[in-house]
Amino acid sequence: MAWSRRRRAFAGFCRQFARSRTGMFGLIFLAIVIIVAILAPVIAPAWMLDATRLIDAPRFAPPSWEHPLGTDHLGREIWVRMVWGAQVSLVVGFAATAVSMLIGTIVGIAAGHFTGWTGGLLMRIIDFFLVLPSLILAIVLSSVLERGVWTIVIAIGLTSWAGTARVVRSQTLSVESRDYIERSRVLGAGHWHIIVKHLLPGVLPLVLANTTLTVGSAIIAESTLSFLGLGDTTMQSWGSVLKNSMEYSAATAGYWWYVLVPGVAIVLVVLAFTLVGRAVENIVNPTLRSR
């Protein structure tokens, strides 16, 4: 019965989401980007990134029929670097968001459920991470730890969970005030039963909506760290393309495509995640849905 109710609720969610034009536009765009990233070895073979096999390729060639998005300082096609960079940017975005959501959900539920010094201590920890500049802390962690994709994932995930925890805590307090929670306590339910059976299902829709919004922020953070030279130099990412364009002063030297292409790609993907997140939030948030 419970699974049947959940299937009906999911089907209703899909129907409401399908009626959102902006949400569907963002979802379709993200699906295309994800498919392109998965098929990167097929669309753009790895040898197209090997500078030793592109000795005769023109450097800084502007966009044309032969070079659709132009070439970089080594003669590599910008579109090839963008296709391969989508893999790293999306993996970091999703993985860092998963780490952030996991920590934020656990800490937020605990801070809202437990009272006394336990809840107070957790709230002080959340407040500390909220006022701490997350980007600066991520830069410090990326500098201290060994450089790599998973280092960036850890750095972003460990510094971006506080906002989620604050939202989850407020939702937990709302759920805690409902009558069925009090009846569960009277019937002898323990903390684990209340958290798993009642609080977690109550906050999951809000966490889902917040997740889609956080992925965009994680992609921006990854691009920033790669732009600052703290990413994995052996792998392509949109941030590393921007870093290379800065090293060769592409913006002032007239190589506008070198800066514009990765910048527009980041903006469009983040916008798509935002559109999907807003559509999900309008569905799962009763206040917004009533409007």
C-alpha atoms as a PDB file:
ATOM      1  CA  MET A   1       0.000   0.000   0.000  1.00  0.00           C
ATOM      2  CA  ALA A   2       2.818   2.382   0.868  1.00  0.00           C
ATOM      3  CA  TRP A   3       4.639   1.723  -2.412  1.00  0.00           C
ATOM      4  CA  SER A   4       1.385   2.159  -4.357  1.00  0.00           C
ATOM      5  CA  ARG A   5       0.827   5.524  -2.680  1.00  0.00           C
ATOM      6  CA  ARG A   6       4.377   6.582  -3.497  1.00  0.00           C
ATOM      7  CA  ARG A   7       3.985   5.576  -7.140  1.00  0.00           C
ATOM      8  CA  ARG A   8       0.802   7.639  -7.411  1.00  0.00           C
ATOM      9  CA  ALA A   9       2.536  10.590  -5.788  1.00  0.00           C
ATOM     10  CA  PHE A  10       5.478  10.287  -8.189  1.00  0.00           C
ATOM     11  CA  ALA A  11       3.152  10.064 -11.173  1.00  0.00           C
ATOM     12  CA  GLY A  12       1.350  13.192  -9.980  1.00  0.00           C
ATOM     13  CA  PHE A  13       4.690  14.948  -9.547  1.00  0.00           C
ATOM     14  CA  CYS A  14       5.711  14.059 -13.119  1.00  0.00           C
ATOM     15  CA  ARG A  15       2.416  15.365 -14.501  1.00  0.00           C
ATOM     16  CA  GLN A  16       2.774  18.659 -12.668  1.00  0.00           C
ATOM     17  CA  PHE A  17       6.412  19.001 -13.739  1.00  0.00           C
ATOM     18  CA  ALA A  18       5.491  18.324 -17.385  1.00  0.00           C
ATOM     19  CA  ARG A  19       3.154  21.333 -17.260  1.00  0.00           C
ATOM     20  CA  SER A  20       6.079  23.634 -16.406  1.00  0.00           C
ATOM     21  CA  ARG A  21       7.527  24.933 -19.675  1.00  0.00           C
ATOM     22  CA  THR A  22      10.660  26.376 -18.090  1.00  0.00           C
ATOM     23  CA  GLY A  23      11.262  23.219 -16.079  1.00  0.00           C
ATOM     24  CA  MET A  24      10.879  20.999 -19.151  1.00  0.00           C
ATOM     25  CA  PHE A  25      13.179  23.273 -21.166  1.00  0.00           C
ATOM     26  CA  GLY A  26      15.851  23.003 -18.482  1.00  0.00           C
ATOM     27  CA  LEU A  27      15.404  19.233 -18.177  1.00  0.00           C
ATOM     28  CA  ILE A  28      15.662  18.648 -21.946  1.00  0.00           C
ATOM     29  CA  PHE A  29      18.745  20.850 -22.192  1.00  0.00           C
ATOM     30  CA  LEU A  30      20.408  19.020 -19.287  1.00  0.00           C
ATOM     31  CA  ALA A  31      19.536  15.647 -20.824  1.00  0.00           C
ATOM     32  CA  ILE A  32      21.263  16.692 -24.058  1.00  0.00           C
ATOM     33  CA  VAL A  33      24.359  17.875 -22.178  1.00  0.00           C
ATOM     34  CA  ILE A  34      24.524  14.656 -20.144  1.00  0.00           C
ATOM     35  CA  ILE A  35      24.168  12.498 -23.263  1.00  0.00           C
ATOM     36  CA  VAL A  36      26.924  14.472 -25.009  1.00  0.00           C
ATOM     37  CA  ALA A  37      29.193  14.054 -21.968  1.00  0.00           C
ATOM     38  CA  ILE A  38      28.569  10.290 -21.830  1.00  0.00           C
ATOM     39  CA  LEU A  39      29.219   9.899 -25.554  1.00  0.00           C
ATOM     40  CA  ALA A  40      32.346  12.084 -25.506  1.00  0.00           C
ATOM     41  CA  PRO A  41      34.715   9.235 -26.563  1.00  0.00           C
ATOM     42  CA  VAL A  42      32.470   8.566 -29.553  1.00  0.00           C
ATOM     43  CA  ILE A  43      31.721  12.152 -30.550  1.00  0.00           C
ATOM     44  CA  ALA A  44      35.281  13.404 -30.047  1.00  0.00           C
ATOM     45  CA  PRO A  45      37.954  10.660 -29.853  1.00  0.00           C
ATOM     46  CA  ALA A  46      40.676  11.239 -27.275  1.00  0.00           C
ATOM     47  CA  TRP A  47      43.380  11.696 -29.915  1.00  0.00           C
ATOM     48  CA  MET A  48      41.758  15.029 -30.823  1.00  0.00           C
ATOM     49  CA  LEU A  49      43.118  16.384 -27.522  1.00  0.00           C
ATOM     50  CA  ASP A  50      46.663  15.192 -28.193  1.00  0.00           C
ATOM     51  CA  ALA A  51      48.691  18.266 -29.161  1.00  0.00           C
ATOM     52  CA  THR A  52      51.464  16.089 -30.627  1.00  0.00           C
ATOM     53  CA  ARG A  53      49.050  14.912 -33.324  1.00  0.00           C
ATOM     54  CA  LEU A  54      47.906  18.446 -34.128  1.00  0.00           C
ATOM     55  CA  ILE A  55      51.222  19.978 -35.147  1.00  0.00           C
ATOM     56  CA  ASP A  56      49.806  21.375 -38.396  1.00  0.00           C
ATOM     57  CA  ALA A  57      46.546  22.602 -36.841  1.00  0.00           C
ATOM     58  CA  PRO A  58      46.122  26.390 -36.816  1.00  0.00           C
ATOM     59  CA  ARG A  59      46.490  28.134 -33.454  1.00  0.00           C
ATOM     60  CA  PHE A  60      43.760  30.518 -32.308  1.00  0.00           C
ATOM     61  CA  ALA A  61      41.684  29.914 -35.430  1.00  0.00           C
ATOM     62  CA  PRO A  62      38.354  31.793 -35.235  1.00  0.00           C
ATOM     63  CA  PRO A  63      35.037  29.962 -35.564  1.00  0.00           C
ATOM     64  CA  SER A  64      34.368  28.788 -39.114  1.00  0.00           C
ATOM     65  CA  TRP A  65      32.895  25.840 -41.011  1.00  0.00           C
ATOM     66  CA  GLU A  66      36.175  24.002 -40.566  1.00  0.00           C
ATOM     67  CA  HIS A  67      36.528  24.957 -36.904  1.00  0.00           C
ATOM     68  CA  PRO A  68      32.954  25.389 -35.541  1.00  0.00           C
ATOM     69  CA  LEU A  69      33.954  26.942 -32.196  1.00  0.00           C
ATOM     70  CA  GLY A  70      37.529  27.903 -33.036  1.00  0.00           C
ATOM     71  CA  THR A  71      40.798  26.448 -31.775  1.00  0.00           C
ATOM     72  CA  ASP A  72      42.971  27.078 -28.724  1.00  0.00           C
ATOM     73  CA  HIS A  73      46.664  27.873 -28.247  1.00  0.00           C
ATOM     74  CA  LEU A  74      47.671  24.308 -29.189  1.00  0.00           C
ATOM     75  CA  GLY A  75      45.395  23.983 -32.193  1.00  0.00           C
ATOM     76  CA  ARG A  76      42.849  21.835 -30.375  1.00  0.00           C
ATOM     77  CA  GLU A  77      39.206  22.291 -31.259  1.00  0.00           C
ATOM     78  CA  ILE A  78      37.330  24.205 -28.569  1.00  0.00           C
ATOM     79  CA  TRP A  79      34.224  22.083 -29.077  1.00  0.00           C
ATOM     80  CA  VAL A  80      36.247  18.939 -28.388  1.00  0.00           C
ATOM     81  CA  ARG A  81      37.534  20.377 -25.125  1.00  0.00           C
ATOM     82  CA  MET A  82      34.003  21.434 -24.203  1.00  0.00           C
ATOM     83  CA  VAL A  83      32.609  17.957 -24.839  1.00  0.00           C
ATOM     84  CA  TRP A  84      35.254  16.313 -22.659  1.00  0.00           C
ATOM     85  CA  GLY A  85      35.066  19.101 -20.091  1.00  0.00           C
ATOM     86  CA  ALA A  86      31.353  18.443 -19.645  1.00  0.00           C
ATOM     87  CA  GLN A  87      32.224  15.082 -18.086  1.00  0.00           C
ATOM     88  CA  VAL A  88      34.364  16.579 -15.332  1.00  0.00           C
ATOM     89  CA  SER A  89      32.077  19.543 -14.669  1.00  0.00           C
ATOM     90  CA  LEU A  90      28.954  17.386 -14.382  1.00  0.00           C
ATOM     91  CA  VAL A  91      30.631  14.657 -12.320  1.00  0.00           C
ATOM     92  CA  VAL A  92      31.986  17.234  -9.881  1.00  0.00           C
ATOM     93  CA  GLY A  93      28.634  19.016  -9.788  1.00  0.00           C
ATOM     94  CA  PHE A  94      26.602  15.896  -9.016  1.00  0.00           C
ATOM     95  CA  ALA A  95      29.143  14.274  -6.664  1.00  0.00           C
ATOM     96  CA  ALA A  96      29.803  17.443  -4.665  1.00  0.00           C
ATOM     97  CA  THR A  97      26.070  18.072  -4.395  1.00  0.00           C
ATOM     98  CA  ALA A  98      25.526  14.502  -3.155  1.00  0.00           C
ATOM     99  CA  VAL A  99      28.136  15.013  -0.416  1.00  0.00           C
ATOM    100  CA  SER A 100      26.652  18.396   0.493  1.00  0.00           C
ATOM    101  CA  MET A 101      23.071  17.090   0.581  1.00  0.00           C
ATOM    102  CA  LEU A 102      24.030  14.065   2.678  1.00  0.00           C
ATOM    103  CA  ILE A 103      25.834  16.120   5.316  1.00  0.00           C
ATOM    104  CA  GLY A 104      23.253  18.910   5.269  1.00  0.00           C
ATOM    105  CA  THR A 105      20.301  16.540   5.601  1.00  0.00           C
ATOM    106  CA  ILE A 106      21.809  14.561   8.482  1.00  0.00           C
ATOM    107  CA  VAL A 107      22.942  17.628  10.426  1.00  0.00           C
ATOM    108  CA  GLY A 108      19.728  19.558   9.681  1.00  0.00           C
ATOM    109  CA  ILE A 109      17.426  16.759  10.859  1.00  0.00           C
ATOM    110  CA  ALA A 110      19.534  16.203  13.973  1.00  0.00           C
ATOM    111  CA  ALA A 111      19.572  19.933  14.796  1.00  0.00           C
ATOM    112  CA  GLY A 112      15.787  20.151  14.446  1.00  0.00           C
ATOM    113  CA  HIS A 113      14.910  16.904  16.204  1.00  0.00           C
ATOM    114  CA  PHE A 114      17.216  16.908  19.218  1.00  0.00           C
ATOM    115  CA  THR A 115      16.685  19.574  21.852  1.00  0.00           C
ATOM    116  CA  GLY A 116      18.939  20.942  24.567  1.00  0.00           C
ATOM    117  CA  TRP A 117      22.676  21.282  24.199  1.00  0.00           C
ATOM    118  CA  THR A 118      22.842  18.799  21.291  1.00  0.00           C
ATOM    119  CA  GLY A 119      20.592  20.871  19.039  1.00  0.00           C
ATOM    120  CA  GLY A 120      22.238  24.086  20.203  1.00  0.00           C
ATOM    121  CA  LEU A 121      25.729  22.784  19.442  1.00  0.00           C
ATOM    122  CA  LEU A 122      24.686  21.622  15.973  1.00  0.00           C
ATOM    123  CA  MET A 123      23.130  25.023  15.260  1.00  0.00           C
ATOM    124  CA  ARG A 124      26.348  26.802  16.266  1.00  0.00           C
ATOM    125  CA  ILE A 125      28.276  24.541  13.878  1.00  0.00           C
ATOM    126  CA  ILE A 126      25.807  25.348  11.076  1.00  0.00           C
ATOM    127  CA  ASP A 127      26.075  29.072  11.808  1.00  0.00           C
ATOM    128  CA  PHE A 128      29.872  28.851  11.753  1.00  0.00           C
ATOM    129  CA  PHE A 129      29.915  27.293   8.282  1.00  0.00           C
ATOM    130  CA  LEU A 130      27.278  29.769   7.074  1.00  0.00           C
ATOM    131  CA  VAL A 131      29.388  32.825   7.912  1.00  0.00           C
ATOM    132  CA  LEU A 132      32.619  31.186   6.742  1.00  0.00           C
ATOM    133  CA  PRO A 133      33.361  32.035   3.073  1.00  0.00           C
ATOM    134  CA  SER A 134      32.850  28.654   1.433  1.00  0.00           C
ATOM    135  CA  LEU A 135      34.925  29.469  -1.645  1.00  0.00           C
ATOM    136  CA  ILE A 136      37.931  30.506   0.430  1.00  0.00           C
ATOM    137  CA  LEU A 137      37.665  27.334   2.523  1.00  0.00           C
ATOM    138  CA  ALA A 138      37.385  25.258  -0.670  1.00  0.00           C
ATOM    139  CA  ILE A 139      40.497  26.961  -2.035  1.00  0.00           C
ATOM    140  CA  VAL A 140      42.392  26.157   1.171  1.00  0.00           C
ATOM    141  CA  LEU A 141      41.321  22.501   1.100  1.00  0.00           C
ATOM    142  CA  SER A 142      42.194  22.176  -2.592  1.00  0.00           C
ATOM    143  CA  SER A 143      45.617  23.686  -1.895  1.00  0.00           C
ATOM    144  CA  VAL A 144      46.361  21.397   1.048  1.00  0.00           C
ATOM    145  CA  LEU A 145      45.071  18.134  -0.415  1.00  0.00           C
ATOM    146  CA  GLU A 146      46.439  16.381  -3.479  1.00  0.00           C
ATOM    147  CA  ARG A 147      45.100  17.937  -6.641  1.00  0.00           C
ATOM    148  CA  GLY A 148      42.463  15.952  -8.458  1.00  0.00           C
ATOM    149  CA  VAL A 149      38.794  15.773  -9.334  1.00  0.00           C
ATOM    150  CA  TRP A 150      37.805  14.054  -6.102  1.00  0.00           C
ATOM    151  CA  THR A 151      39.710  16.618  -4.078  1.00  0.00           C
ATOM    152  CA  ILE A 152      37.524  19.307  -5.624  1.00  0.00           C
ATOM    153  CA  VAL A 153      34.436  17.188  -4.886  1.00  0.00           C
ATOM    154  CA  ILE A 154      35.430  16.876  -1.233  1.00  0.00           C
ATOM    155  CA  ALA A 155      36.341  20.558  -0.977  1.00  0.00           C
ATOM    156  CA  ILE A 156      33.024  21.742  -2.415  1.00  0.00           C
ATOM    157  CA  GLY A 157      30.926  19.155  -0.570  1.00  0.00           C
ATOM    158  CA  LEU A 158      32.449  19.921   2.826  1.00  0.00           C
ATOM    159  CA  THR A 159      31.981  23.673   2.446  1.00  0.00           C
ATOM    160  CA  SER A 160      28.496  23.985   0.930  1.00  0.00           C
ATOM    161  CA  TRP A 161      26.253  21.927   3.215  1.00  0.00           C
ATOM    162  CA  ALA A 162      25.352  24.567   5.801  1.00  0.00           C
ATOM    163  CA  GLY A 163      22.623  26.240   3.727  1.00  0.00           C
ATOM    164  CA  THR A 164      20.939  22.890   3.153  1.00  0.00           C
ATOM    165  CA  ALA A 165      21.194  22.050   6.844  1.00  0.00           C
ATOM    166  CA  ARG A 166      19.488  25.332   7.791  1.00  0.00           C
ATOM    167  CA  VAL A 167      16.596  24.699   5.378  1.00  0.00           C
ATOM    168  CA  VAL A 168      16.230  21.061   6.486  1.00  0.00           C
ATOM    169  CA  ARG A 169      16.229  22.101  10.145  1.00  0.00           C
ATOM    170  CA  SER A 170      13.368  24.541   9.616  1.00  0.00           C
ATOM    171  CA  GLN A 171      11.366  21.891   7.761  1.00  0.00           C
ATOM    172  CA  THR A 172      12.145  19.360  10.506  1.00  0.00           C
ATOM    173  CA  LEU A 173      10.776  21.730  13.146  1.00  0.00           C
ATOM    174  CA  SER A 174       7.619  22.097  11.063  1.00  0.00           C
ATOM    175  CA  VAL A 175       7.171  18.328  10.793  1.00  0.00           C
ATOM    176  CA  GLU A 176       7.969  17.860  14.501  1.00  0.00           C
ATOM    177  CA  SER A 177       4.990  20.039  15.440  1.00  0.00           C
ATOM    178  CA  ARG A 178       2.477  17.716  13.761  1.00  0.00           C
ATOM    179  CA  ASP A 179       0.194  15.496  15.784  1.00  0.00           C
ATOM    180  CA  TYR A 180       1.359  12.136  14.417  1.00  0.00           C
ATOM    181  CA  ILE A 181       4.877  12.788  15.749  1.00  0.00           C
ATOM    182  CA  GLU A 182       3.476  13.265  19.235  1.00  0.00           C
ATOM    183  CA  ARG A 183       1.381  10.112  18.896  1.00  0.00           C
ATOM    184  CA  SER A 184       4.502   8.188  17.853  1.00  0.00           C
ATOM    185  CA  ARG A 185       6.315   9.352  20.981  1.00  0.00           C
ATOM    186  CA  VAL A 186       3.369   8.405  23.200  1.00  0.00           C
ATOM    187  CA  LEU A 187       3.316   4.926  21.642  1.00  0.00           C
ATOM    188  CA  GLY A 188       6.992   4.481  22.522  1.00  0.00           C
ATOM    189  CA  ALA A 189       8.732   5.323  19.243  1.00  0.00           C
ATOM    190  CA  GLY A 190      12.426   6.115  19.613  1.00  0.00           C
ATOM    191  CA  HIS A 191      14.538   8.736  17.917  1.00  0.00           C
ATOM    192  CA  TRP A 192      15.614   6.432  15.085  1.00  0.00           C
ATOM    193  CA  HIS A 193      12.016   5.441  14.254  1.00  0.00           C
ATOM    194  CA  ILE A 194      10.796   9.046  14.235  1.00  0.00           C
ATOM    195  CA  ILE A 195      13.713  10.260  12.105  1.00  0.00           C
ATOM    196  CA  VAL A 196      13.584   7.465   9.520  1.00  0.00           C
ATOM    197  CA  LYS A 197       9.817   6.910   9.322  1.00  0.00           C
ATOM    198  CA  HIS A 198       8.489  10.447   9.734  1.00  0.00           C
ATOM    199  CA  LEU A 199      11.075  13.228   9.550  1.00  0.00           C
ATOM    200  CA  LEU A 200      13.142  11.995   6.592  1.00  0.00           C
ATOM    201  CA  PRO A 201      10.135  11.473   4.261  1.00  0.00           C
ATOM    202  CA  GLY A 202       8.870  14.885   5.353  1.00  0.00           C
ATOM    203  CA  VAL A 203      12.038  16.751   4.388  1.00  0.00           C
ATOM    204  CA  LEU A 204      13.039  14.751   1.287  1.00  0.00           C
ATOM    205  CA  PRO A 205      10.910  16.784  -1.186  1.00  0.00           C
ATOM    206  CA  LEU A 206      12.565  19.980   0.003  1.00  0.00           C
ATOM    207  CA  VAL A 207      15.993  18.346  -0.194  1.00  0.00           C
ATOM    208  CA  LEU A 208      15.242  17.236  -3.762  1.00  0.00           C
ATOM    209  CA  ALA A 209      14.325  20.769  -4.784  1.00  0.00           C
ATOM    210  CA  ASN A 210      17.412  22.179  -3.093  1.00  0.00           C
ATOM    211  CA  THR A 211      19.609  19.553  -4.764  1.00  0.00           C
ATOM    212  CA  THR A 212      18.854  20.729  -8.291  1.00  0.00           C
ATOM    213  CA  LEU A 213      19.709  24.280  -7.278  1.00  0.00           C
ATOM    214  CA  THR A 214      22.924  23.252  -5.536  1.00  0.00           C
ATOM    215  CA  VAL A 215      24.316  21.388  -8.562  1.00  0.00           C
ATOM    216  CA  GLY A 216      24.585  24.667 -10.454  1.00  0.00           C
ATOM    217  CA  SER A 217      26.485  26.269  -7.586  1.00  0.00           C
ATOM    218  CA  ALA A 218      28.831  23.272  -7.433  1.00  0.00           C
ATOM    219  CA  ILE A 219      29.583  23.569 -11.162  1.00  0.00           C
ATOM    220  CA  ILE A 220      30.415  27.252 -10.711  1.00  0.00           C
ATOM    221  CA  ALA A 221      32.659  26.409  -7.748  1.00  0.00           C
ATOM    222  CA  GLU A 222      34.462  23.716  -9.767  1.00  0.00           C
ATOM    223  CA  SER A 223      34.981  26.132 -12.644  1.00  0.00           C
ATOM    224  CA  THR A 224      36.337  28.724 -10.220  1.00  0.00           C
ATOM    225  CA  LEU A 225      38.800  26.311  -8.617  1.00  0.00           C
ATOM    226  CA  SER A 226      39.968  25.065 -12.024  1.00  0.00           C
ATOM    227  CA  PHE A 227      40.268  28.658 -13.227  1.00  0.00           C
ATOM    228  CA  LEU A 228      42.530  29.356 -10.244  1.00  0.00           C
ATOM    229  CA  GLY A 229      44.723  26.388 -11.175  1.00  0.00           C
ATOM    230  CA  LEU A 230      43.578  24.151  -8.314  1.00  0.00           C
ATOM    231  CA  GLY A 231      41.998  21.483 -10.512  1.00  0.00           C
ATOM    232  CA  ASP A 232      43.408  18.388 -12.175  1.00  0.00           C
ATOM    233  CA  THR A 233      45.634  19.664 -14.996  1.00  0.00           C
ATOM    234  CA  THR A 234      45.560  16.257 -16.705  1.00  0.00           C
ATOM    235  CA  MET A 235      41.798  16.429 -17.309  1.00  0.00           C
ATOM    236  CA  GLN A 236      39.638  18.775 -19.330  1.00  0.00           C
ATOM    237  CA  SER A 237      37.037  20.954 -17.639  1.00  0.00           C
ATOM    238  CA  TRP A 238      35.253  24.142 -18.530  1.00  0.00           C
ATOM    239  CA  GLY A 239      37.169  25.955 -15.808  1.00  0.00           C
ATOM    240  CA  SER A 240      40.511  24.804 -17.223  1.00  0.00           C
ATOM    241  CA  VAL A 241      39.503  26.129 -20.666  1.00  0.00           C
ATOM    242  CA  LEU A 242      38.846  29.513 -19.079  1.00  0.00           C
ATOM    243  CA  LYS A 243      42.169  29.304 -17.248  1.00  0.00           C
ATOM    244  CA  ASN A 244      44.030  28.678 -20.514  1.00  0.00           C
ATOM    245  CA  SER A 245      42.247  31.609 -22.135  1.00  0.00           C
ATOM    246  CA  MET A 246      43.377  33.854 -19.289  1.00  0.00           C
ATOM    247  CA  GLU A 247      46.985  32.641 -19.557  1.00  0.00           C
ATOM    248  CA  TYR A 248      47.080  33.727 -23.211  1.00  0.00           C
ATOM    249  CA  SER A 249      45.107  36.964 -22.643  1.00  0.00           C
ATOM    250  CA  ALA A 250      42.393  35.806 -25.010  1.00  0.00           C
ATOM    251  CA  ALA A 251      39.987  38.538 -23.953  1.00  0.00           C
ATOM    252  CA  THR A 252      42.375  41.367 -24.881  1.00  0.00           C
ATOM    253  CA  ALA A 253      44.141  39.647 -27.780  1.00  0.00           C
ATOM    254  CA  GLY A 254      40.951  39.233 -29.810  1.00  0.00           C
ATOM    255  CA  TYR A 255      40.448  35.501 -29.237  1.00  0.00           C
ATOM    256  CA  TRP A 256      36.920  36.113 -27.979  1.00  0.00           C
ATOM    257  CA  TRP A 257      35.700  32.560 -28.719  1.00  0.00           C
ATOM    258  CA  TYR A 258      38.253  31.164 -26.268  1.00  0.00           C
ATOM    259  CA  VAL A 259      36.506  33.017 -23.423  1.00  0.00           C
ATOM    260  CA  LEU A 260      32.939  33.163 -24.690  1.00  0.00           C
ATOM    261  CA  VAL A 261      32.323  29.469 -25.402  1.00  0.00           C
ATOM    262  CA  PRO A 262      33.147  28.028 -21.937  1.00  0.00           C
ATOM    263  CA  GLY A 263      31.566  31.030 -20.215  1.00  0.00           C
ATOM    264  CA  VAL A 264      28.283  30.645 -22.092  1.00  0.00           C
ATOM    265  CA  ALA A 265      28.310  26.874 -21.499  1.00  0.00           C
ATOM    266  CA  ILE A 266      28.632  27.352 -17.737  1.00  0.00           C
ATOM    267  CA  VAL A 267      25.873  29.982 -17.706  1.00  0.00           C
ATOM    268  CA  LEU A 268      23.462  27.838 -19.733  1.00  0.00           C
ATOM    269  CA  VAL A 269      23.988  24.679 -17.663  1.00  0.00           C
ATOM    270  CA  VAL A 270      23.616  26.556 -14.367  1.00  0.00           C
ATOM    271  CA  LEU A 271      20.499  28.279 -15.738  1.00  0.00           C
ATOM    272  CA  ALA A 272      19.043  24.919 -16.764  1.00  0.00           C
ATOM    273  CA  PHE A 273      19.596  23.479 -13.281  1.00  0.00           C
ATOM    274  CA  THR A 274      18.009  26.600 -11.789  1.00  0.00           C
ATOM    275  CA  LEU A 275      14.923  26.272 -14.014  1.00  0.00           C
ATOM    276  CA  VAL A 276      14.522  22.612 -13.053  1.00  0.00           C
ATOM    277  CA  GLY A 277      15.049  23.416  -9.380  1.00  0.00           C
ATOM    278  CA  ARG A 278      12.476  26.208  -9.391  1.00  0.00           C
ATOM    279  CA  ALA A 279       9.939  23.977 -11.114  1.00  0.00           C
ATOM    280  CA  VAL A 280      10.489  21.214  -8.546  1.00  0.00           C
ATOM    281  CA  GLU A 281      10.299  23.728  -5.702  1.00  0.00           C
ATOM    282  CA  ASN A 282       6.961  25.069  -6.977  1.00  0.00           C
ATOM    283  CA  ILE A 283       5.575  21.526  -6.909  1.00  0.00           C
ATOM    284  CA  VAL A 284       6.872  20.312  -3.532  1.00  0.00           C
ATOM    285  CA  ASN A 285       6.369  23.617  -1.675  1.00  0.00           C
ATOM    286  CA  PRO A 286       2.656  24.008  -0.860  1.00  0.00           C
ATOM    287  CA  THR A 287       2.982  27.759  -0.342  1.00  0.00           C
ATOM    288  CA  LEU A 288       4.446  28.336  -3.800  1.00  0.00           C
ATOM    289  CA  ARG A 289       2.010  25.866  -5.360  1.00  0.00           C
ATOM    290  CA  SER A 290      -0.971  27.737  -3.936  1.00  0.00           C
ATOM    291  CA  ARG A 291       0.245  30.932  -5.572  1.00  0.00           C
END
